Coordinates of C-alpha atoms and ligand atoms in Angstrom, one line a residue:
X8 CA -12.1 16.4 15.8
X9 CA -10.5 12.9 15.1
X10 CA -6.9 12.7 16.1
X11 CA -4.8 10.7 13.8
X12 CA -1.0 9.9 14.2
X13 CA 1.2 11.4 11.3
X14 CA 4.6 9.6 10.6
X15 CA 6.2 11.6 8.2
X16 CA 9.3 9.1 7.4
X17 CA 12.3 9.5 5.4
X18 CA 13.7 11.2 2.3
X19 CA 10.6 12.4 0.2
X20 CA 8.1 12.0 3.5
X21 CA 8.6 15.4 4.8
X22 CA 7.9 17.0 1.4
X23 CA 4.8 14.9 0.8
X24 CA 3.1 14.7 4.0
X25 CA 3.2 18.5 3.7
X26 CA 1.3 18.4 0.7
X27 CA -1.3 16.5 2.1
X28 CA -1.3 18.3 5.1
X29 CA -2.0 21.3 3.6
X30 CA -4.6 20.3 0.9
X31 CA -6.6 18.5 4.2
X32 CA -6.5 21.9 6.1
X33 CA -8.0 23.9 2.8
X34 CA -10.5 21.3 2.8
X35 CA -11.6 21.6 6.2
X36 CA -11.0 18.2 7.1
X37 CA -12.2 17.5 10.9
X38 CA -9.1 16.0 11.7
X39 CA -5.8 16.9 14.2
X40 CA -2.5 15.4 12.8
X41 CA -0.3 13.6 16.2
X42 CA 3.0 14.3 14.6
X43 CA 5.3 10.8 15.6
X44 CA 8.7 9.4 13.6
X45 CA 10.6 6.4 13.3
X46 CA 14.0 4.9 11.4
X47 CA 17.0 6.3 11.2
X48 CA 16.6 10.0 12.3
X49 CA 14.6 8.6 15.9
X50 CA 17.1 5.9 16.6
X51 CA 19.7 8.7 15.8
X52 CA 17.8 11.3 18.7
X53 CA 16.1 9.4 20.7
X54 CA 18.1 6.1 20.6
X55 CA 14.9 4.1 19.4
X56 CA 14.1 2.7 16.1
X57 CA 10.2 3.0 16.8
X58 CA 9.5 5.2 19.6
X59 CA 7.3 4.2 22.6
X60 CA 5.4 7.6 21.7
X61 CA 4.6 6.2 18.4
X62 CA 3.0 3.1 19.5
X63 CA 1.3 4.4 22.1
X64 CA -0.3 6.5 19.6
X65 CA -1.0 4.7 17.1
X66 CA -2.6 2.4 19.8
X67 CA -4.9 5.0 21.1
X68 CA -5.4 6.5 17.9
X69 CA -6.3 3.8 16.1
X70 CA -5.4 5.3 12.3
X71 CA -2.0 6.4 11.1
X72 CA -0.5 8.5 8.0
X73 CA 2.8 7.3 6.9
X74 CA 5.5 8.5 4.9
X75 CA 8.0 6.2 3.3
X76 CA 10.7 5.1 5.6
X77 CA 14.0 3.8 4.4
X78 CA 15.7 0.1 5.2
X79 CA 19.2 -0.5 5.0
X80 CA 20.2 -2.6 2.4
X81 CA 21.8 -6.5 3.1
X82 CA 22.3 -5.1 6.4
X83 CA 21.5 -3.1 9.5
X84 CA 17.6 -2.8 11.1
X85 CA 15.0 -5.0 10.3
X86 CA 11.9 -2.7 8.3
X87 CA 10.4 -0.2 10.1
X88 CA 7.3 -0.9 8.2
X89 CA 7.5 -4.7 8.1
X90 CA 7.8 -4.2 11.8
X91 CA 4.8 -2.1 12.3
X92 CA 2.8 -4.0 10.4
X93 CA 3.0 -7.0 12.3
X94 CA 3.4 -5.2 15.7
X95 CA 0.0 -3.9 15.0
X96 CA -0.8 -6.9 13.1
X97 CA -2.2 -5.1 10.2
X98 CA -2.6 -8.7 7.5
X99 CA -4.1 -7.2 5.2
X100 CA -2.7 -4.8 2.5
X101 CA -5.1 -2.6 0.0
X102 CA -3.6 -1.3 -3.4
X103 CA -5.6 -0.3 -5.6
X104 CA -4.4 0.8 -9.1
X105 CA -6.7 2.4 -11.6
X106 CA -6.2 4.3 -15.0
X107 CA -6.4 7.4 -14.6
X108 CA -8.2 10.4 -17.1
X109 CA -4.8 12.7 -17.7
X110 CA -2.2 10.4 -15.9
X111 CA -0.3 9.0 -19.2
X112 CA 0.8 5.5 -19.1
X113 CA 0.2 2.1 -22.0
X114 CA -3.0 1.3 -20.6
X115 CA -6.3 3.0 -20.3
X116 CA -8.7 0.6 -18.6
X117 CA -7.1 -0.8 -15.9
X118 CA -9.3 -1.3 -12.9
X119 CA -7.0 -3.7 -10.4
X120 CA -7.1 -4.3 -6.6
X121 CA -4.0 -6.0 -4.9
X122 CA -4.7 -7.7 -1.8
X123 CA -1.1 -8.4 -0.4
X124 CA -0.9 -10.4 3.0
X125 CA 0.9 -8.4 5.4
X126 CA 2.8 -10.3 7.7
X127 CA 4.1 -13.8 6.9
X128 CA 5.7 -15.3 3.7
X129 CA 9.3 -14.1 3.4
X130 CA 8.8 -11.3 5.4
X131 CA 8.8 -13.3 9.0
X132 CA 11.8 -12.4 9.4
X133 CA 13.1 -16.4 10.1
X134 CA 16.5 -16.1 8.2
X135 CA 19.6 -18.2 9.5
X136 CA 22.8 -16.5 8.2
X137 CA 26.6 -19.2 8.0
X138 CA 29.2 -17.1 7.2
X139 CA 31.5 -19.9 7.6
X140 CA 30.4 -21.6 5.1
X141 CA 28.4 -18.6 3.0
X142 CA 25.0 -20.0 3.4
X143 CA 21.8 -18.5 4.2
X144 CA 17.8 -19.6 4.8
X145 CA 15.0 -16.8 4.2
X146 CA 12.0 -18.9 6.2
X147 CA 8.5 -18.3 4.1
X148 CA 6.2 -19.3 6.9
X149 CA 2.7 -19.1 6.2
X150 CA -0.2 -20.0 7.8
X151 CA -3.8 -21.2 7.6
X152 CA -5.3 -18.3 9.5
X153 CA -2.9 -15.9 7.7
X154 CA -4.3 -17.0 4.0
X155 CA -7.8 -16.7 5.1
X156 CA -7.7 -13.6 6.7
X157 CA -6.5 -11.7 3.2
X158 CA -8.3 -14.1 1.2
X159 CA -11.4 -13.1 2.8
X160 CA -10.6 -9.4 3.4
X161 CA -10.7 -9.4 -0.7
X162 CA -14.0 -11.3 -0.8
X163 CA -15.5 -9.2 1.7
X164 CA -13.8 -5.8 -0.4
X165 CA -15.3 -7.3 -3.8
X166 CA -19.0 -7.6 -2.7
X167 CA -19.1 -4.2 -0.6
X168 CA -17.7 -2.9 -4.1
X169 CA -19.3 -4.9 -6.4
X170 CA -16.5 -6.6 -8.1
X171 CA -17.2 -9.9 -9.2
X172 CA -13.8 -11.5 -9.8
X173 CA -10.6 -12.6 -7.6
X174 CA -7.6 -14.4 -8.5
X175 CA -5.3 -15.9 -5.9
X176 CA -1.9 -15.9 -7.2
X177 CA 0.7 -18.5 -5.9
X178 CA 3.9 -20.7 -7.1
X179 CA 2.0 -23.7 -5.8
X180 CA 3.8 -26.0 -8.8
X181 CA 7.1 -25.5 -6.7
X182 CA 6.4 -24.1 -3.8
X183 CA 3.7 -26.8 -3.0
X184 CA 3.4 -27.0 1.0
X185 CA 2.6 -23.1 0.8
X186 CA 0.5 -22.9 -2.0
X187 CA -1.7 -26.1 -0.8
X188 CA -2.3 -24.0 1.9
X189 CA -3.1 -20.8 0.1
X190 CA -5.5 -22.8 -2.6
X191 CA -6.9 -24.3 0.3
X192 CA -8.1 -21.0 1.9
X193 CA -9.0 -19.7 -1.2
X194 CA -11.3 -23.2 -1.8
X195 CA -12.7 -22.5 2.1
X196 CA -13.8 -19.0 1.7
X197 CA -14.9 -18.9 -1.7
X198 CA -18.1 -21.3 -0.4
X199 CA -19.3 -18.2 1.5
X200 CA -19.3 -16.1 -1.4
X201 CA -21.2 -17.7 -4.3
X202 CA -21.8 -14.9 -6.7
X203 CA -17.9 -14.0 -7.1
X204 CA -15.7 -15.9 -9.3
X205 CA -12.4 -17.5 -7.7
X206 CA -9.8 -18.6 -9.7
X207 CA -6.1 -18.6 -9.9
X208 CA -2.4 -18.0 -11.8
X209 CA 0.9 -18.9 -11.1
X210 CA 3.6 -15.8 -10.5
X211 CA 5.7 -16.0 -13.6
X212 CA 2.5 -16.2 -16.0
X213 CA 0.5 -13.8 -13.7
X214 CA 3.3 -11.1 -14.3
X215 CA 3.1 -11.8 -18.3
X216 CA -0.6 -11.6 -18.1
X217 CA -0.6 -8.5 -16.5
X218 CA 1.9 -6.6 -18.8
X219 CA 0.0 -7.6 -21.8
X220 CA -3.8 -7.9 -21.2
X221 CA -4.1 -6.3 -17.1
X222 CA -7.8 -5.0 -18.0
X223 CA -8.6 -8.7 -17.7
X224 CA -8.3 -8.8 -14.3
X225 CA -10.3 -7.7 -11.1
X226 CA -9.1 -8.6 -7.8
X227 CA -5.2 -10.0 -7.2
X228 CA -4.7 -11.8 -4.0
X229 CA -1.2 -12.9 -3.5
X230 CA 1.1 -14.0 -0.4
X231 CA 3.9 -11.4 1.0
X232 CA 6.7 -10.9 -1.4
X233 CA 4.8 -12.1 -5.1
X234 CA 1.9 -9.3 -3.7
X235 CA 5.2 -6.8 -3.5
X236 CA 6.4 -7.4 -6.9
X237 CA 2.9 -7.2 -8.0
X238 CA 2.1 -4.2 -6.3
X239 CA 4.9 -2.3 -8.3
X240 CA 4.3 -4.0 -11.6
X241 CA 0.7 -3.0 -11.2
X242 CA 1.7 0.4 -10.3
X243 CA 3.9 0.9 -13.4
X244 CA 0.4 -0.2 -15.6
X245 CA -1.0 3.0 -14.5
X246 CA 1.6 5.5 -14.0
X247 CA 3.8 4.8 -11.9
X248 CA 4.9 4.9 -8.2
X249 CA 4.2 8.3 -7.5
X250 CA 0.0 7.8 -7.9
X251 CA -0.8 4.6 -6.0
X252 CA -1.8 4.4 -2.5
X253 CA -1.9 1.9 -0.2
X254 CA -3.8 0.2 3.7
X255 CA -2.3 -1.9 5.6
X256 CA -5.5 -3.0 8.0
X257 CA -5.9 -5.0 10.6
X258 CA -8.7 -5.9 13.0
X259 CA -8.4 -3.1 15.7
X260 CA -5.3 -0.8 14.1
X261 CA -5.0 1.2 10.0
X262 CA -1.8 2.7 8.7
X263 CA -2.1 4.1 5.2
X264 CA 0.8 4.9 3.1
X265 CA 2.0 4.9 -0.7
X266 CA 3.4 1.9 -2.1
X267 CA 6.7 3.8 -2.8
X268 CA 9.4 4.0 -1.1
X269 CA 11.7 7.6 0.0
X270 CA 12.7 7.7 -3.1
X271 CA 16.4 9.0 -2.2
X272 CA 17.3 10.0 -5.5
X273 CA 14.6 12.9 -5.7
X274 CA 14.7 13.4 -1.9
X275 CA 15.1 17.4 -0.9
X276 CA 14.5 18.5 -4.3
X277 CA 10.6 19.0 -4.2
X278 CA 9.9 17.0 -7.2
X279 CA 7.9 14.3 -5.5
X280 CA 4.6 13.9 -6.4
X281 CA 2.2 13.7 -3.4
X282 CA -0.3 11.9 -5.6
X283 CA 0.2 8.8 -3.9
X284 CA 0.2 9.9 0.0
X285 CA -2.5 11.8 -1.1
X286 CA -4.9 9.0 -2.5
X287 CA -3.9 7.0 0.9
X288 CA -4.8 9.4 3.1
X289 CA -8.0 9.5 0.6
X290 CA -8.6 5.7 1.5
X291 CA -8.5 6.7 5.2
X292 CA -10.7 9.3 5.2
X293 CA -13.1 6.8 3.8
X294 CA -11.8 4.2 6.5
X295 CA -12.8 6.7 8.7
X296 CA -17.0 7.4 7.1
X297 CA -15.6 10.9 6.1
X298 CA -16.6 10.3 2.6
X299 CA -17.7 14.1 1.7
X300 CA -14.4 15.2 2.5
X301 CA -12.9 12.2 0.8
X302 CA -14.9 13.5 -2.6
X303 CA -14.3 17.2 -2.5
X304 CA -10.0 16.1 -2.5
X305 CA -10.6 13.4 -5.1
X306 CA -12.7 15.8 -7.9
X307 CA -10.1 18.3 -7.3
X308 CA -7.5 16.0 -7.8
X309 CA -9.2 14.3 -10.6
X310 CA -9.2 17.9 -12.4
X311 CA -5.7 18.3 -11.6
X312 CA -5.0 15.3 -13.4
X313 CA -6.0 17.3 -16.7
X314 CA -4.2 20.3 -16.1
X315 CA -0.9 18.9 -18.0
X316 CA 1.4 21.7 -16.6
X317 CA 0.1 21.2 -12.8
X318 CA 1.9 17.4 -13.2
X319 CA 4.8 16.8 -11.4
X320 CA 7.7 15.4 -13.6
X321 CA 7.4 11.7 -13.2
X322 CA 3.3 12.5 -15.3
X323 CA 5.5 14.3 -17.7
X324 CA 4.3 17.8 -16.7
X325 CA 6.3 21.0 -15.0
X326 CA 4.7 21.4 -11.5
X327 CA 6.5 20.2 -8.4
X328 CA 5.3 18.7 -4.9
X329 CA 4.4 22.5 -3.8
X330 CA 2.8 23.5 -7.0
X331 CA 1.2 20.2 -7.4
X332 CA -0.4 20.6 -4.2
X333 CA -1.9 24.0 -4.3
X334 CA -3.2 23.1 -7.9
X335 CA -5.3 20.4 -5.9
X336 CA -6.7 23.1 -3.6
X337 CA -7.3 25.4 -6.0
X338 CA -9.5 23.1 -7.8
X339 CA -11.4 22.6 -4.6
X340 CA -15.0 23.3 -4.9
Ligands
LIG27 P1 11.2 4.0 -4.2 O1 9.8 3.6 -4.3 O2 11.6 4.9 -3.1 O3 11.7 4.6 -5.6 C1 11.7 4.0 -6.9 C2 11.6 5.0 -8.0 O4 10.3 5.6 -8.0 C3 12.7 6.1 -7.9 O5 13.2 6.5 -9.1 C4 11.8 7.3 -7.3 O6 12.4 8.5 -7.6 C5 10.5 7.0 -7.9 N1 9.4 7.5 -7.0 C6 9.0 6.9 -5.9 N2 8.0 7.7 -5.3 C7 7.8 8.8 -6.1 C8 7.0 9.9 -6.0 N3 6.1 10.1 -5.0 N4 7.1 10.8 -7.0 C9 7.9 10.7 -8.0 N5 8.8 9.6 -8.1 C10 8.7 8.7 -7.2 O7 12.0 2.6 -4.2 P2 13.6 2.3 -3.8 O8 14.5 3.4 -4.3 O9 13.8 0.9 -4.1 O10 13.6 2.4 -2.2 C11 14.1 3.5 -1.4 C12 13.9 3.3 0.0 O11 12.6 3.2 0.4 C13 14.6 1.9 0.5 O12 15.2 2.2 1.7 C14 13.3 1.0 0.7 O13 13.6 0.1 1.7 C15 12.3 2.0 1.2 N6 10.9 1.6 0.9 C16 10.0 2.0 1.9 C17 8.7 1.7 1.7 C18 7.7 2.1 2.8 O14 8.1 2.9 3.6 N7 6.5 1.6 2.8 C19 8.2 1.0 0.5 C20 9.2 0.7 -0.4 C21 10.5 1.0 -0.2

């Protein structure tokens, strides 16, 4: 049995690690869940923002499930998650947002892959507040090593999966020290990789592009903050926060979670879909070679999808996280 650490996080975590818990157990997955928190409710109990039990977990571990954790906003603690990311130095983060048979949304053929970088960019956490003289710096520092580590965690992703085209996407007509650097790495590793296509966009058109034409593109690579924009732009191109997962990876160390957030609004109410956790924790049982058990929980969620009444709200149908989930294992062959 693999042991994996499960952080269940804030507002809608609870409910939806639940869901996955239980659709794992009816699948027989050989996995034991290491139950660990952070945020608010630890630093609350235990007087620690991120527990010394959780790292030493995760450390041992290796793999992590996480629920959404919230930040206080213009104020208080620094992101749990940004904080976890780069204590484990996970660089690399996998979205990957398809359409969907059965989950509504404007597009139908949308096959995208956003490689975000992890760790640098805007989210160094180098910001110099005056309050004297109402002035603040947010330091984007980015790195050489930094850009090619994503860059060529998407080239390696695109010929394991046969994808055949990446675009790097930048601001390097204004922010031109930064994107030098990115273009650069982009340049450097594309020479390894001959029979994939490189090219590139700039933010503002990239976003246009994507609302209008997104079956046009393949692979996204993008620094920090314009790869967390993207990633919920993208999301919205195939239904929405509540079905796209997310990896943050890193050399030795893999936490998967949902691109959203604990959605406070819905929080206690069991209306969250677990679609989203779910698919993550999908991508980590592949992670970890566990690929039957990956398939059985995807076809069953796959026929879920066209069972209009099984959807949660957010897909438009009349099922909740509970309902939702034992659709999932009811499908299960
Ligand atoms: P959010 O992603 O939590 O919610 C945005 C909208 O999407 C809300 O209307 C919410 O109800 C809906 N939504 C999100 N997940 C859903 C699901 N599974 N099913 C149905 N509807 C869903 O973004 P928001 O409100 O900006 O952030 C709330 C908190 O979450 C903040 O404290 C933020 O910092 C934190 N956050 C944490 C993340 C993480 O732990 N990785 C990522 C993003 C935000």
């Amino acid at each position: 049995m693999k042991k994996i650490t499960l952080i269940e996080g804030d507002g809608i975590g609870p409910e939806i690690t639940k869901a996955v818990v239980n659709i794992f157990e009816a699948a027989k997955v050989p996995i034991t869940w290491e139950y660990e928190n952070a945020g608010q409710t630890t630093l609350e109990e235990k007087g620690e923002l991120i527990p010394d039990s959780l790292i030493a977990s995760v450390k041992k571990n290796q793999v992590a499930l996480k629920g959404p954790i919230t930040t206080p906003v213009g104020k208080g603690f620094k992101s749990v998650n940004v904080q976890l990311r780069q204590m484990f130095d996970l660089y690399q983060n996998v979205r990957p947002c398809c359409s969907t048979p059965g989950i509504q949304s404007r597009f139908e053929n949308v096959n995208l892959v956003l490689f975000r970088e992890n760790t640098e960019g805007l989210y160094s956490g180098l910001e110099l507040y005056d309050e004297r003289l109402q002035m603040a710096d947010s330091i984007a520092r980015v790195t050489k090593k930094g850009c090619i580590n994503i860059i060529r965690g998407a080239f390696k992703y695109a010929r394991a999966h046969d994808h055949k085209r990446i675009t790097l996407v930048h601001k390097a007509n204004i922010l031109k020290s930064i994107g030098k650097i990115f273009l650069d790495a982009g340049q450097e590793v594309a020479q390894d990789y001959p029979e994939i296509t490189m090219d590139d966009r700039i933010i503002d058109n990239m976003c246009m592009q994507l609302v209008m034409r997104p079956e046009q593109y393949d692979i996204l690579v993008a620094t920090n903050l314009f790869g967390d924009i993207l990633s919920d732009l993208c999301a919205g191109l195939v239904g929405g926060l509540g079905v796209v997962a997310g990896a943050n990876i890193g050399d030795e160390v893999a936490i998967f979670e949902a691109v959203h957030g604990s959605a406070p609004d819905i929080a206690g109410k069991g209306l969250a879909n677990p679609t989203a956790l779910l698919r993550s924790a999908l991508m980590m049982l592949n992670h970890l070679e566990m690929r039957d058990h990956a398939k059985k929980i995807e076809d069953a969620l796959n026929a879920t999808f066209l069972q209009k009444d099984a959807l949660t709200a957010d897909l438009g149908g009349k099922g909740n996280t509970d309902s939702f989930a034992q659709a999932v294992i009811n499908n299960m062959k």
